[in-house]
Short mmCIF file of C-alpha atoms in Angstrom, two decimals:
data_model
loop_
_atom_site.label_atom_id
_atom_site.label_comp_id
_atom_site.label_asym_id
_atom_site.label_seq_id
_atom_site.Cartn_x
_atom_site.Cartn_y
_atom_site.Cartn_z
CA UNK A 1 6.37 28.79 1.56
CA UNK A 2 2.72 29.31 2.05
CA UNK A 3 0.48 29.18 5.09
CA UNK A 4 -1.03 25.35 4.73
CA UNK A 5 2.36 23.99 3.50
CA UNK A 6 2.75 20.85 5.16
CA UNK A 7 0.00 20.75 7.19
CA UNK A 8 -2.63 17.91 7.06
CA UNK A 9 -6.30 18.97 7.24
CA UNK A 10 -9.57 16.57 7.65
CA UNK A 11 -12.03 17.42 5.36
CA UNK A 12 -15.80 16.10 6.53
CA UNK A 13 -17.59 17.10 4.13
CA UNK A 14 -19.36 15.35 1.01
CA UNK A 15 -17.83 14.45 -2.04
CA UNK A 16 -20.03 16.86 -3.92
CA UNK A 17 -19.40 19.30 -1.41
CA UNK A 18 -15.94 19.09 -0.52
CA UNK A 19 -14.82 20.16 -3.81
CA UNK A 20 -13.93 23.34 -4.21
CA UNK A 21 -12.84 23.64 0.31
CA UNK A 22 -10.30 20.41 -0.85
CA UNK A 23 -8.20 22.76 -3.24
CA UNK A 24 -8.69 26.17 -1.51
CA UNK A 25 -6.53 24.13 0.70
CA UNK A 26 -3.89 22.84 -1.70
CA UNK A 27 -3.62 26.31 -3.29
CA UNK A 28 -2.49 27.04 0.33
CA UNK A 29 -0.03 24.50 -0.05
CA UNK A 30 -1.82 22.18 2.41
CA UNK A 31 -2.54 18.46 2.17
CA UNK A 32 -6.08 16.55 2.17
CA UNK A 33 -7.80 14.14 4.68
CA UNK A 34 -11.39 13.73 3.16
CA UNK A 35 -13.78 11.57 4.57
CA UNK A 36 -17.89 12.39 4.54
CA UNK A 37 -19.43 11.47 7.88
CA UNK A 38 -23.20 11.81 6.85
CA UNK A 39 -25.06 10.25 4.44
CA UNK A 40 -28.19 11.60 3.22
CA UNK A 41 -31.49 10.50 2.12
CA UNK A 42 -35.33 11.28 1.10
CA UNK A 43 -37.92 11.59 4.38
CA UNK A 44 -41.16 10.15 1.80
CA UNK A 45 -44.28 9.68 3.97
CA UNK A 46 -48.03 9.88 2.90
CA UNK A 47 -47.76 13.05 5.65
CA UNK A 48 -46.17 14.92 3.59
CA UNK A 49 -47.81 14.40 0.26
CA UNK A 50 -50.78 15.56 2.78
CA UNK A 51 -49.04 18.71 3.68
CA UNK A 52 -48.19 19.46 -0.40
CA UNK A 53 -51.34 18.73 -1.81
CA UNK A 54 -52.50 21.98 1.12
CA UNK A 55 -48.56 24.43 -0.41
CA UNK A 56 -51.20 27.25 -0.70
CA UNK A 57 -51.73 27.47 2.92
CA UNK A 58 -48.49 28.70 3.75
CA UNK A 59 -47.46 31.95 3.55
CA UNK A 60 -43.53 31.05 4.39
CA UNK A 61 -41.38 28.54 3.79
CA UNK A 62 -38.72 27.69 5.99
CA UNK A 63 -35.57 26.10 4.20
CA UNK A 64 -31.83 26.33 6.77
CA UNK A 65 -29.71 24.06 4.19
CA UNK A 66 -29.14 23.22 0.92
CA UNK A 67 -30.21 20.08 1.42
CA UNK A 68 -33.39 20.40 2.38
CA UNK A 69 -33.43 22.64 -0.37
CA UNK A 70 -32.52 19.42 -3.10
CA UNK A 71 -34.94 16.78 -1.13
CA UNK A 72 -37.72 19.62 -0.53
CA UNK A 73 -38.21 20.19 -4.31
CA UNK A 74 -37.35 16.86 -4.91
CA UNK A 75 -40.80 15.85 -3.12
CA UNK A 76 -42.35 18.27 -5.41
CA UNK A 77 -41.75 16.38 -8.36
CA UNK A 78 -42.56 13.73 -6.58
CA UNK A 79 -46.31 14.53 -5.65
CA UNK A 80 -46.08 16.96 -9.29
CA UNK A 81 -46.48 19.82 -6.89
CA UNK A 82 -46.06 23.37 -8.15
CA UNK A 83 -44.89 26.14 -5.81
CA UNK A 84 -47.77 29.16 -5.66
CA UNK A 85 -47.32 32.16 -6.94
CA UNK A 86 -47.88 33.55 -3.36
CA UNK A 87 -45.55 31.22 -1.06
CA UNK A 88 -42.41 33.46 0.04
CA UNK A 89 -39.23 31.76 0.77
CA UNK A 90 -37.27 32.54 4.20
CA UNK A 91 -33.87 30.67 3.81
CA UNK A 92 -30.21 30.82 5.58
CA UNK A 93 -26.76 31.19 3.51
CA UNK A 94 -25.30 31.42 0.07
CA UNK A 95 -24.56 27.67 -0.53
CA UNK A 96 -28.84 27.28 0.24
CA UNK A 97 -29.03 30.46 -1.79
CA UNK A 98 -27.83 29.24 -4.78
CA UNK A 99 -29.76 25.67 -4.41
CA UNK A 100 -33.03 26.73 -4.26
CA UNK A 101 -32.29 30.08 -7.07
CA UNK A 102 -31.11 26.28 -8.46
CA UNK A 103 -34.87 25.68 -8.82
CA UNK A 104 -35.64 29.62 -10.30
CA UNK A 105 -36.98 30.69 -6.92
CA UNK A 106 -35.51 34.08 -5.13
CA UNK A 107 -35.41 33.78 -1.63
CA UNK A 108 -37.36 36.42 0.27
CA UNK A 109 -35.67 36.54 3.58
CA UNK A 110 -32.17 35.83 4.01
CA UNK A 111 -31.43 36.63 8.06
CA UNK A 112 -28.37 39.12 7.88
CA UNK A 113 -26.77 35.88 10.10
CA UNK A 114 -26.73 32.52 9.40
CA UNK A 115 -27.47 30.84 12.02
CA UNK A 116 -31.26 29.35 13.58
CA UNK A 117 -31.55 32.16 16.54
CA UNK A 118 -29.85 35.67 14.23
CA UNK A 119 -32.88 34.26 11.95
CA UNK A 120 -35.16 33.55 13.81
CA UNK A 121 -35.26 36.96 15.80
CA UNK A 122 -34.94 39.22 12.24
CA UNK A 123 -37.95 37.14 10.63
CA UNK A 124 -40.21 38.52 13.41
CA UNK A 125 -39.12 41.57 14.30
CA UNK A 126 -39.19 42.16 10.34
CA UNK A 127 -42.52 39.89 10.07
CA UNK A 128 -44.44 39.95 13.62
CA UNK A 129 -47.71 38.14 11.91
CA UNK A 130 -46.13 36.29 8.81
CA UNK A 131 -49.23 33.74 8.08
CA UNK A 132 -49.04 29.80 8.21
CA UNK A 133 -44.78 28.67 8.27
CA UNK A 134 -43.84 25.61 6.90
CA UNK A 135 -40.38 24.82 8.17
CA UNK A 136 -38.32 21.93 6.48
CA UNK A 137 -36.06 20.00 7.92
CA UNK A 138 -33.32 17.32 8.26
CA UNK A 139 -33.73 14.24 11.32
CA UNK A 140 -31.28 15.48 13.63
CA UNK A 141 -32.19 19.64 12.46
CA UNK A 142 -31.90 21.83 15.61
CA UNK A 143 -35.62 23.50 17.24
CA UNK A 144 -34.54 26.56 18.22
CA UNK A 145 -36.17 27.95 14.70
CA UNK A 146 -39.51 24.86 16.46
CA UNK A 147 -38.56 26.41 20.00
CA UNK A 148 -38.64 30.34 19.30
CA UNK A 149 -42.27 29.77 16.62
CA UNK A 150 -44.10 28.65 19.40
CA UNK A 151 -42.28 31.52 21.97
CA UNK A 152 -43.66 33.62 19.76
CA UNK A 153 -47.00 32.42 19.16
CA UNK A 154 -46.85 31.55 15.59
CA UNK A 155 -48.39 28.52 13.61
CA UNK A 156 -46.22 26.78 11.63
CA UNK A 157 -45.55 22.88 11.16
CA UNK A 158 -42.63 21.23 10.98
CA UNK A 159 -41.90 18.53 7.36
CA UNK A 160 -38.66 16.26 7.50
CA UNK A 161 -37.13 16.14 4.18
CA UNK A 162 -33.96 14.11 5.00
CA UNK A 163 -32.54 12.15 7.13
CA UNK A 164 -28.89 11.85 8.21
CA UNK A 165 -27.06 8.76 8.28
CA UNK A 166 -23.34 8.03 9.58
CA UNK A 167 -21.03 6.60 7.24
CA UNK A 168 -20.13 3.50 8.80
CA UNK A 169 -17.08 1.86 6.74
CA UNK A 170 -15.27 5.64 6.91
CA UNK A 171 -15.11 4.99 11.62
CA UNK A 172 -11.52 2.21 10.51
CA UNK A 173 -9.52 4.87 8.38
CA UNK A 174 -11.07 7.68 10.58
CA UNK A 175 -9.83 6.43 13.35
CA UNK A 176 -6.19 4.87 11.94
CA UNK A 177 -5.63 8.37 10.80
CA UNK A 178 -5.95 10.50 14.63
CA UNK A 179 -4.20 7.23 16.86
CA UNK A 180 -1.23 7.73 13.39
CA UNK A 181 -1.26 12.32 14.25
CA UNK A 182 -1.73 12.40 10.54
CA UNK A 183 -4.13 15.50 11.50
CA UNK A 184 -3.27 19.25 11.83
CA UNK A 185 -7.07 20.79 11.95
CA UNK A 186 -10.15 19.27 12.22
CA UNK A 187 -12.59 21.19 10.15
CA UNK A 188 -16.54 20.87 10.63
CA UNK A 189 -19.14 22.71 9.09
CA UNK A 190 -22.58 21.32 11.41
CA UNK A 191 -23.90 19.98 14.09
CA UNK A 192 -24.24 16.53 12.87
CA UNK A 193 -20.48 16.06 11.64
CA UNK A 194 -19.02 17.62 15.21
CA UNK A 195 -20.91 14.63 16.73
CA UNK A 196 -20.58 11.67 14.13
CA UNK A 197 -16.13 11.93 14.31
CA UNK A 198 -16.41 12.37 18.10
CA UNK A 199 -18.53 8.73 17.80
CA UNK A 200 -16.03 7.35 15.05
CA UNK A 201 -13.11 8.62 16.55
CA UNK A 202 -14.26 7.49 20.56
CA UNK A 203 -13.75 10.89 21.83
CA UNK A 204 -10.06 10.93 20.70
CA UNK A 205 -8.36 13.74 19.02
CA UNK A 206 -10.31 16.26 20.59
CA UNK A 207 -6.51 18.42 21.39
CA UNK A 208 -6.36 19.16 17.32
CA UNK A 209 -7.18 22.18 16.39
CA UNK A 210 -11.65 22.44 15.29
CA UNK A 211 -12.66 24.84 12.83
CA UNK A 212 -16.21 25.43 12.54
CA UNK A 213 -18.48 26.85 10.15
CA UNK A 214 -20.43 28.97 12.64
CA UNK A 215 -21.06 29.35 16.81
CA UNK A 216 -23.72 26.65 16.57
CA UNK A 217 -21.30 23.98 15.76
CA UNK A 218 -18.73 25.25 17.48
CA UNK A 219 -20.72 25.36 20.55
CA UNK A 220 -21.99 21.33 19.97
CA UNK A 221 -18.02 21.22 19.31
CA UNK A 222 -16.84 22.26 22.98
CA UNK A 223 -20.13 20.56 23.83
CA UNK A 224 -18.03 17.66 23.08
CA UNK A 225 -14.31 18.33 24.32
CA UNK A 226 -13.05 19.97 21.83
CA UNK A 227 -10.17 22.28 23.58
CA UNK A 228 -8.83 24.05 20.49
CA UNK A 229 -12.22 25.38 18.67
CA UNK A 230 -11.90 28.17 16.20
CA UNK A 231 -15.41 29.87 13.57
CA UNK A 232 -14.52 32.92 12.37
CA UNK A 233 -16.30 35.99 12.89
CA UNK A 234 -18.35 35.65 8.87
CA UNK A 235 -19.48 31.94 8.74
CA UNK A 236 -18.19 30.56 4.85
CA UNK A 237 -16.35 28.00 4.65
CA UNK A 238 -14.15 31.09 2.22
CA UNK A 239 -14.42 32.98 6.46
CA UNK A 240 -13.22 29.69 7.74
CA UNK A 241 -10.13 28.83 5.89
CA UNK A 242 -8.84 32.34 6.19
CA UNK A 243 -8.75 31.68 9.78
CA UNK A 244 -6.68 28.50 9.55
CA UNK A 245 -4.15 29.92 7.05
CA UNK A 246 -3.89 32.88 10.21
CA UNK A 247 -3.45 30.46 12.72
CA UNK A 248 -0.76 27.60 10.86
CA UNK A 249 0.83 30.84 10.34
CA UNK A 250 0.90 32.90 13.70
CA UNK A 251 -0.31 30.55 17.04
CA UNK A 252 -0.39 27.62 15.12
CA UNK A 253 3.77 27.36 14.28
CA UNK A 254 5.53 24.13 15.66
#
């Protein structure tokens, strides 16, 4: 019998990001309830154009998500700005790295662990005087890196290149699934998806096993009141799925 046989897993990622995750869950015998909780749109302003025109003044660009890469390069294309050859890129995660490579750029720094605090500590240990940094973010991004830069006296500029929005039309369907006890496990890949879920289901379903891709997301889940939170040792979709299969093969048996 497959480890997820008969289990119904909620996947909250967007359609394009969710497909491979859904396929893997189904390959393990699980059933998938898929509903994107968030959508993303370009955040543009006149100030962005001014920053991009001075891109050569920066030594590093920090990007912590694939969406950050996508919308940053969308702005570059819109304003016909080329990446200076001297500009270096610091990023988090394999998906962000893959998205960056899609634009023909190889990351110059990737931390050993996929979360912002490790990124900042490891980066500044290697580059104690990095020069000016351009920090690319979404409107709901955490402030861990900006706080660290401030504490260390590192010059940086934050640029919000995308906005994260709740997909409100999914609320009724999601609430019905939770109330009818159709979901055996929840999966979250960012703190913002955790917050979106909680706001949509009115704090119901917090006892359902909750699998988070990393410690930042898990911390947010615990803060929001989830009582059965799990996070893999390596912060990837593959390891999150492995942890889920282990859970339902052992302690999560019914």
